[in-house]
Amino acid sequence: VLEKINEPVSVIATFSCSRQGVVRVMPYAISWRGKRYRVETFGLYHPERRGTKKVHIFSFSSGSVAFRVELDPDTLGWRLVEVYYEN
Amino acid sequence: MKIEASRKPSEIMHVDLNSAFAMTEQQANPLLRGKPVGITNRLNDWAICITASYEAKRQGIGIGTRWREARQKSHNFVMLESDPAKYTYVHAQLKRIFASYSPVAFMKSIDEGIIDFRGLSKLQKNRPLTDIAQEIKRRVKEEVGDYMTVNIGIAQNRWLAKLAAGFLKPDGLYVIDRDNLEVIYGLIQLEELPYIKSKMRQRLNSANIFTPLEFYRAPESTLVKQVFRSINGHHWYLKLRGYETEVEFRVRTIGRSYVLEHRTADPKELAALLYKAAVKLSRRLARTGVAARGVMVGLGYAVSQHQEGPYGWYQRQMYASPVSRADQLFGRMMDLFGCSPPHREVSSLSVTCYGLERRYIEQLSLLEDDYSRRERLEGAINSLNDRYGELTVIPAILATSSNPMKDKIPFGGIRYLD
């Protein structure tokens, strides 16, 4: 079941930088509605342009729940956009 | 004159992402992996699958299958709405990987590309292309996503490379060369050849050509005079023998197709949607630096099982002067739209600009005295929309429109992705 959420969330993420200067952001865990979910399988990172803003989107799963979160480059805030869970 | 099969080495590589959109969704959502997944443009009661995962295909679900029908075939079938940003990103990653191997590497569509290795054997240090193909497969997994697989075909020309990529799906790698060419033709059916669909097969059948091998062995005169009745017959004769016949063409049309969220027969609502399309097209024309003389408007009708056709209507017109502004395009679209049959419920619409010309300073019309003012206004609106997102500043006619339109093809043409 796919559920649209669209609410701010807390995410623990690593920001690592390679020798070539490429920054890699990897979510580690997400806190949502009082529960902490650790990223078990990372799915995909992809950017989406909204006007001049480039929003960074991360998809991953934790147990039987899959999340889609967005990192806003202006506020550096995370927003949970979608949750997919198995019946 | 009979021409032998090309003696050139197989140095054209065709790379094709397996069930591209469905696999990208399975990459993004690990819970969907190994499950039958379909992608549609808009999730509603009439949703039709535009691409399906391999798991879905194995259960008889493919392009064109309705959501309801798919759920009957597979109880755990998942239908998702298309997400163009994801596919565009994967496309860009593939393009980047391909470009790292050859200066002549390009995408043919959102999910398939060509890498031309001709003349690069020294640069590749005489590495076999099959080695490079394996490396590309590995890089796709590392740099795009660990669930992503590609089919790779290697041959003497693009068409044969595409044919080779179609073997051993999914995650295949196949090489066609002069030595196995006839064997391959002997193993497959006519419609398994790229670009041969039922109509083309019928034309070939009418010339007593029933298999790819017969197609290959047919005299050039038969193909030119009987089957294709044009230079295309000569091209096919060469193509089948491994010679390159495909050339790149410049952009000839710019168009968009949309599916409507709510079907409607209201001419006011349809006019508003046409204006929205005109705004988008005008931005594309401006970005490409062209203006259009020809405009085509097409409507797809919502026809139930009990109704008779027609299923659609279209009208086109070539005008004397080229235009590129949204209001100008809209005026021409409305001229054509005015000829459409009334009271028909519309479910999709398409607009296309053709007769494209480089955009110089346009011929001033005696009737348009506010020409430069409108040009500046459109330029200002475009700048604002570039900054804050498509359709942020809209004409008043659109302010009341509550019928969202979504691209019929979720990615549009790849030429707009650069």
XYZ file of C-alpha atoms in Angstrom:
505
model
C 0.000 0.000 0.000
C 1.368 3.376 -0.994
C 0.563 6.242 1.352
C 1.334 9.908 0.674
C 2.634 11.492 3.882
C 4.382 14.798 3.184
C 5.521 15.743 6.677
C 8.869 16.838 8.140
C 10.919 14.047 9.729
C 14.234 13.531 11.460
C 16.820 11.576 9.517
C 20.276 10.438 10.560
C 22.538 10.488 7.515
C 26.229 10.346 6.668
C 27.803 12.952 4.388
C 31.044 11.486 3.036
C 33.416 13.060 0.561
C 35.617 11.154 -1.895
C 39.148 12.209 -2.881
C 37.697 13.641 -6.082
C 35.451 15.843 -3.975
C 32.261 13.937 -4.730
C 29.903 14.122 -1.754
C 27.798 11.064 -1.043
C 24.829 11.345 1.263
C 23.466 8.145 2.749
C 20.499 8.040 5.123
C 21.106 5.755 8.100
C 17.857 5.909 10.045
C 14.564 7.779 10.112
C 12.376 8.704 13.068
C 8.719 8.793 12.219
C 5.673 8.844 14.472
C 7.686 7.888 17.524
C 9.435 4.964 15.937
C 12.969 4.691 14.600
C 13.544 2.780 11.363
C 17.076 1.827 10.362
C 17.828 1.794 6.621
C 18.236 -1.857 5.688
C 18.245 -1.716 1.893
C 19.075 1.466 0.057
C 17.116 1.889 -3.144
C 17.830 4.954 -5.219
C 18.986 8.517 -4.996
C 17.707 10.927 -7.625
C 17.448 14.695 -7.815
C 14.367 16.592 -8.947
C 14.478 20.146 -10.188
C 11.717 22.458 -8.958
C 12.377 25.816 -10.543
C 15.961 26.713 -9.631
C 15.851 24.461 -6.574
C 17.273 20.940 -6.804
C 15.623 18.651 -4.269
C 17.466 15.438 -3.339
C 15.280 12.355 -3.101
C 16.236 9.117 -1.344
C 14.327 5.853 -1.441
C 15.058 2.981 0.926
C 13.402 0.251 2.953
C 13.409 -0.901 6.539
C 11.816 -4.268 7.204
C 8.439 -4.314 5.545
C 8.241 -0.528 5.094
C 9.740 1.495 2.243
C 10.296 5.259 2.524
C 10.773 8.122 0.130
C 12.356 11.173 1.758
C 13.427 14.519 0.344
C 16.305 16.726 1.438
C 15.608 20.418 0.847
C 18.877 22.158 -0.157
C 17.656 25.528 1.150
C 16.538 24.517 4.639
C 18.557 21.276 4.944
C 15.351 19.787 6.293
C 14.079 16.307 5.553
C 10.522 15.584 4.524
C 8.881 12.179 4.357
C 6.921 12.090 1.143
C 5.710 8.531 0.759
C 5.544 5.311 2.667
C 4.974 1.928 1.093
C 4.138 -1.046 3.261
C 3.136 -4.596 2.622
C -0.288 -5.803 3.717
C 24.140 -6.585 -58.102
C 24.482 -8.956 -55.163
C 26.262 -7.556 -52.121
C 28.013 -9.840 -49.650
C 27.650 -9.466 -45.886
C 29.896 -6.770 -44.461
C 33.402 -7.887 -43.524
C 33.805 -5.137 -40.947
C 34.308 -6.148 -37.314
C 31.408 -5.887 -34.872
C 32.104 -2.587 -33.155
C 28.683 -1.099 -32.514
C 27.248 -1.695 -29.052
C 23.563 -1.354 -28.211
C 22.739 -1.133 -24.507
C 19.152 -1.493 -23.414
C 17.855 -1.185 -19.835
C 15.577 -4.116 -18.992
C 11.908 -3.115 -18.451
C 13.289 0.336 -17.718
C 10.571 2.121 -15.725
C 9.442 -0.947 -13.791
C 13.015 -1.877 -12.924
C 13.785 1.687 -11.826
C 10.803 1.528 -9.457
C 11.995 -1.840 -8.167
C 15.434 -0.315 -7.670
C 13.963 2.589 -5.697
C 11.633 0.472 -3.585
C 13.380 -2.735 -2.482
C 10.047 -4.215 -1.345
C 8.910 -4.393 -4.975
C 11.830 -6.495 -6.147
C 10.842 -9.881 -7.507
C 7.192 -8.815 -7.635
C 4.959 -8.171 -10.653
C 5.006 -4.391 -11.091
C 3.370 -2.221 -13.734
C 3.697 1.484 -14.456
C 0.864 3.701 -15.605
C 0.534 7.393 -16.257
C -2.363 8.090 -13.995
C -3.699 5.688 -11.443
C -7.446 5.517 -12.023
C -10.097 2.983 -12.995
C -9.015 3.070 -16.635
C -5.285 2.807 -15.903
C -3.344 0.968 -18.572
C 0.077 -0.516 -18.046
C 2.709 1.324 -20.096
C 5.536 -0.924 -18.941
C 5.738 -4.061 -16.844
C 8.439 -5.827 -14.858
C 9.715 -9.220 -16.002
C 7.768 -10.850 -13.177
C 4.562 -9.269 -14.500
C 5.372 -10.207 -18.086
C 5.766 -13.824 -17.036
C 2.177 -13.707 -15.749
C 0.838 -12.354 -19.027
C 0.774 -8.679 -18.032
C 2.343 -6.309 -20.512
C 2.000 -2.984 -22.268
C -1.693 -2.179 -22.712
C -3.000 -4.451 -19.945
C -5.694 -2.751 -17.883
C -5.211 -2.530 -14.127
C -8.351 -4.549 -13.420
C -7.313 -7.291 -15.816
C -3.783 -7.363 -14.337
C -5.165 -7.830 -10.802
C -7.203 -10.774 -12.047
C -4.097 -12.345 -13.549
C -1.896 -11.719 -10.541
C -3.174 -11.213 -6.983
C 0.001 -9.421 -5.834
C 0.343 -7.155 -8.885
C 1.397 -3.596 -7.979
C 0.544 -0.701 -10.295
C 2.473 2.532 -9.758
C 2.168 5.983 -11.246
C 5.108 6.983 -13.427
C 7.815 9.169 -11.896
C 9.640 10.931 -14.769
C 12.320 12.482 -12.512
C 13.596 9.007 -11.605
C 13.731 7.853 -15.207
C 15.421 11.048 -16.330
C 18.092 10.566 -13.662
C 18.727 6.945 -14.699
C 18.876 8.090 -18.335
C 21.502 10.717 -17.442
C 23.585 8.160 -15.518
C 23.518 5.703 -18.440
C 24.464 8.470 -20.835
C 27.419 9.449 -18.626
C 28.656 5.853 -18.474
C 28.335 5.366 -22.247
C 30.142 8.638 -22.993
C 33.146 7.468 -20.981
C 33.857 4.795 -23.622
C 33.566 6.601 -26.932
C 33.134 10.103 -28.324
C 30.335 8.651 -30.464
C 27.970 7.489 -27.743
C 24.366 8.643 -27.608
C 20.988 7.689 -26.255
C 18.404 6.507 -28.775
C 15.580 6.762 -26.272
C 15.109 7.095 -22.518
C 16.386 3.568 -21.865
C 18.620 2.560 -24.742
C 21.829 3.873 -26.175
C 24.509 3.252 -28.764
C 28.258 3.216 -28.250
C 30.252 3.314 -31.465
C 33.699 1.774 -30.991
C 34.804 2.057 -34.623
C 38.379 3.314 -34.856
C 38.933 3.074 -31.105
C 40.596 -0.345 -30.806
C 44.006 1.159 -29.943
C 42.453 3.495 -27.409
C 40.737 0.514 -25.800
C 44.108 -1.296 -25.849
C 42.619 -4.045 -28.026
C 40.338 -5.136 -25.205
C 37.552 -7.343 -26.534
C 34.215 -5.530 -26.618
C 32.634 -8.348 -24.632
C 35.000 -7.396 -21.759
C 33.924 -3.782 -22.013
C 30.287 -4.904 -22.115
C 30.742 -6.828 -18.860
C 32.376 -3.764 -17.340
C 29.395 -1.612 -18.399
C 27.017 -4.091 -16.771
C 29.072 -3.891 -13.564
C 29.209 -0.091 -13.657
C 25.444 0.167 -14.162
C 24.992 -1.853 -10.983
C 27.550 0.185 -9.044
C 26.750 3.649 -10.338
C 23.010 3.486 -11.034
C 21.614 0.760 -8.809
C 22.398 -2.783 -7.711
C 19.105 -4.137 -9.073
C 19.568 -2.645 -12.532
C 20.440 -4.938 -15.422
C 21.047 -4.168 -19.076
C 20.956 -6.159 -22.283
C 23.915 -5.564 -24.526
C 24.188 -6.387 -28.193
C 27.329 -6.018 -30.284
C 27.263 -6.072 -34.080
C 28.399 -4.383 -37.276
C 25.585 -1.858 -37.419
C 23.047 -0.309 -35.040
C 20.132 -2.368 -36.257
C 21.929 -5.690 -35.803
C 23.245 -4.524 -32.416
C 19.653 -3.857 -31.332
C 18.674 -7.313 -32.580
C 21.560 -8.843 -30.622
C 20.531 -6.973 -27.464
C 17.116 -8.601 -27.706
C 18.569 -12.087 -27.240
C 19.096 -13.654 -23.821
C 16.876 -11.158 -21.999
C 17.131 -10.139 -19.207
C 20.750 -9.192 -18.489
C 21.960 -10.633 -21.788
C 25.074 -10.110 -23.856
C 25.218 -11.281 -27.446
C 27.462 -10.672 -30.429
C 26.334 -10.889 -34.052
C 28.969 -10.960 -36.761
C 29.392 -12.161 -40.313
C 29.900 -15.757 -39.153
C 26.651 -16.226 -37.224
C 24.441 -13.805 -39.176
C 22.620 -16.451 -41.234
C 22.295 -18.793 -38.255
C 20.584 -16.018 -36.282
C 18.203 -15.229 -39.142
C 17.358 -18.913 -39.323
C 16.393 -19.062 -35.642
C 13.911 -16.226 -35.333
C 10.590 -15.007 -36.740
C 10.112 -11.918 -38.905
C 8.446 -9.914 -36.137
C 11.392 -10.530 -33.844
C 13.465 -8.282 -36.105
C 13.665 -4.678 -34.867
C 11.148 -2.338 -36.551
C 9.237 -5.214 -38.224
C 5.656 -5.129 -36.983
C 2.518 -6.769 -38.353
C 1.979 -4.349 -41.270
C 5.562 -4.687 -42.443
C 5.337 -8.463 -42.057
C 2.244 -8.502 -44.271
C 4.108 -6.529 -46.940
C 6.991 -8.969 -46.784
C 4.590 -11.932 -46.889
C 2.958 -10.536 -50.022
C 6.371 -10.811 -51.703
C 6.670 -14.446 -50.519
C 9.054 -13.542 -47.703
C 8.063 -15.421 -44.559
C 11.278 -15.759 -42.547
C 14.248 -13.499 -41.722
C 16.434 -15.824 -43.768
C 14.201 -15.336 -46.826
C 14.278 -11.591 -46.113
C 18.077 -11.719 -46.048
C 18.295 -13.759 -49.250
C 15.709 -11.730 -51.168
C 17.174 -9.894 -54.168
C 17.605 -6.152 -53.752
C 15.222 -5.520 -56.651
C 12.436 -7.404 -54.829
C 12.860 -5.275 -51.721
C 13.084 -2.012 -53.660
C 10.366 -2.624 -56.255
C 7.946 -5.030 -54.591
C 8.139 -4.687 -50.820
C 9.147 -1.142 -49.928
C 8.743 0.558 -53.315
C 11.324 3.139 -52.262
C 14.966 3.684 -51.311
C 14.065 1.991 -48.016
C 14.288 -1.345 -49.813
C 17.943 -0.625 -50.593
C 18.558 0.413 -46.975
C 17.027 -2.805 -45.664
C 19.101 -4.846 -48.120
C 22.272 -3.246 -46.702
C 21.097 -3.271 -43.083
C 20.474 -7.017 -43.158
C 24.093 -7.479 -44.310
C 25.656 -5.447 -41.530
C 26.149 -2.112 -43.319
C 25.230 1.075 -41.474
C 22.238 2.880 -42.921
C 20.898 4.834 -39.958
C 21.690 8.513 -39.841
C 20.821 11.152 -37.288
C 18.140 13.612 -38.275
C 17.642 17.083 -36.891
C 14.581 17.863 -34.797
C 11.597 17.978 -37.176
C 8.658 18.129 -34.809
C 8.066 19.262 -31.246
C 4.958 17.936 -29.604
C 3.339 16.726 -26.441
C 0.603 14.222 -25.658
C -1.412 14.367 -22.473
C -3.909 12.216 -20.642
C -6.618 14.135 -18.784
C -7.420 13.329 -15.197
C -11.098 14.077 -15.740
C -12.657 13.321 -19.094
C -14.514 16.319 -20.440
C -16.556 17.544 -23.397
C -16.613 21.159 -22.178
C -15.034 23.329 -24.911
C -13.990 25.979 -22.346
C -12.139 23.453 -20.256
C -10.521 21.929 -23.328
C -9.478 25.392 -24.503
C -7.782 26.002 -21.146
C -5.923 22.715 -21.482
C -4.858 23.622 -25.005
C -3.492 26.898 -23.662
C -1.492 24.991 -21.073
C -0.077 22.810 -23.854
C 0.687 25.930 -25.913
C 2.642 27.426 -23.006
C 4.726 24.267 -22.645
C 5.307 23.959 -26.381
C 6.283 27.590 -26.691
C 8.939 27.115 -24.003
C 10.305 24.105 -25.859
C 10.384 25.983 -29.152
C 12.246 28.832 -27.436
C 14.731 26.437 -25.835
C 15.382 24.733 -29.174
C 15.649 28.119 -30.907
C 12.997 27.396 -33.517
C 9.573 28.622 -34.590
C 6.820 26.502 -36.145
C 4.739 27.024 -39.262
C 2.661 23.883 -38.859
C 0.372 22.975 -35.982
C -1.526 19.773 -35.358
C -4.175 19.178 -32.704
C -5.399 15.680 -31.881
C -8.103 14.532 -29.452
C -8.581 11.049 -28.056
C -12.195 10.239 -27.201
C -13.447 8.321 -24.229
C -15.331 5.520 -25.940
C -17.032 2.855 -23.847
C -17.443 -0.731 -25.012
C -21.026 -0.043 -26.136
C -20.154 3.013 -28.184
C -18.910 3.066 -31.705
C -15.927 5.097 -32.878
C -14.329 7.251 -33.968
C -11.798 6.931 -31.198
C -10.093 10.162 -32.035
C -9.877 13.199 -34.219
C -7.031 15.316 -35.509
C -6.527 18.302 -37.754
C -3.378 19.974 -38.965
C -2.507 23.069 -40.904
C 0.638 24.601 -42.374
C 0.609 28.406 -42.094
C 2.543 30.999 -44.059
C 4.464 32.486 -41.135
C 6.313 30.714 -38.326
C 5.294 31.446 -34.721
C 6.709 30.532 -31.336
C 4.810 32.496 -28.677
C 2.191 30.708 -26.575
C -0.611 33.099 -27.522
C 0.166 32.694 -31.220
C 0.283 28.904 -30.970
C -2.938 28.930 -28.971
C -4.678 31.002 -31.651
C -3.761 28.472 -34.305
C -4.665 25.539 -32.077
C -8.099 27.050 -31.454
C -8.646 27.488 -35.212
C -8.093 23.763 -35.621
C -9.942 22.807 -32.430
C -12.986 24.701 -33.732
C -13.289 22.078 -36.493
C -13.547 19.145 -34.055
C -16.883 17.350 -33.581
C -18.800 18.838 -30.609
C -20.115 17.058 -27.489
C -17.532 14.298 -27.526
C -15.923 13.400 -24.213
C -12.168 13.822 -24.515
C -9.745 11.635 -22.560
C -6.420 12.654 -24.120
C -5.064 15.406 -26.286
C -1.948 15.919 -28.320
C -0.422 18.953 -29.959
C 2.479 18.982 -32.372
C 4.441 21.761 -34.019
C 6.053 20.975 -37.344
C 7.542 22.872 -40.249
C 10.215 24.094 -37.833
C 12.455 26.960 -38.839
C 15.400 28.621 -37.132
C 14.100 31.508 -35.082
C 15.335 34.805 -36.449
C 13.650 38.148 -35.931
C 10.170 37.377 -37.111
C 8.501 39.133 -39.988
C 6.491 41.935 -38.437
C 2.819 41.820 -39.169
C 0.904 44.962 -39.928
C -1.880 43.707 -37.711
C 0.247 43.098 -34.616
C 1.397 46.487 -33.423
C 2.178 45.254 -29.920
C 4.545 42.569 -31.209
C 7.677 43.556 -29.289
C 5.715 44.157 -26.088
C 4.287 40.626 -26.244
C 7.739 39.190 -26.997
C 9.159 40.873 -23.902
C 6.228 39.720 -21.804
C 6.682 36.116 -22.892
C 10.433 36.360 -22.209
C 9.726 37.668 -18.688
C 7.165 34.930 -17.987
C 9.601 32.284 -19.204
C 12.344 33.626 -16.919
C 10.028 33.491 -13.924
C 8.910 29.961 -14.761
C 12.539 28.896 -15.243
C 13.267 30.197 -11.777
C 10.222 29.007 -9.867
C 9.023 26.007 -11.895
C 6.865 25.265 -14.904
C 3.485 27.066 -14.999
C 4.178 29.217 -11.901
C 3.078 32.311 -13.817
C 0.108 31.387 -15.960
C -2.396 33.169 -18.155
C -5.719 33.937 -16.441
C -7.487 31.373 -18.627
C -5.623 28.639 -16.765
C -6.343 29.900 -13.273
C -9.757 28.238 -13.224
C -8.619 25.004 -14.835
C -8.798 22.158 -12.344
C -8.100 19.340 -14.768
C -4.471 18.300 -14.395
C -2.793 16.996 -17.511
C -0.032 14.467 -17.351
C 2.379 13.602 -20.135
C 1.148 10.536 -22.009
C 4.721 9.369 -22.338
C 6.258 10.044 -18.934
C 9.581 11.270 -20.232
C 8.818 13.049 -23.494
C 11.485 13.075 -26.174
C 15.037 12.506 -25.018
C 16.217 15.467 -27.054
C 14.737 17.711 -24.351
C 16.771 16.091 -21.598
C 20.112 17.599 -22.566
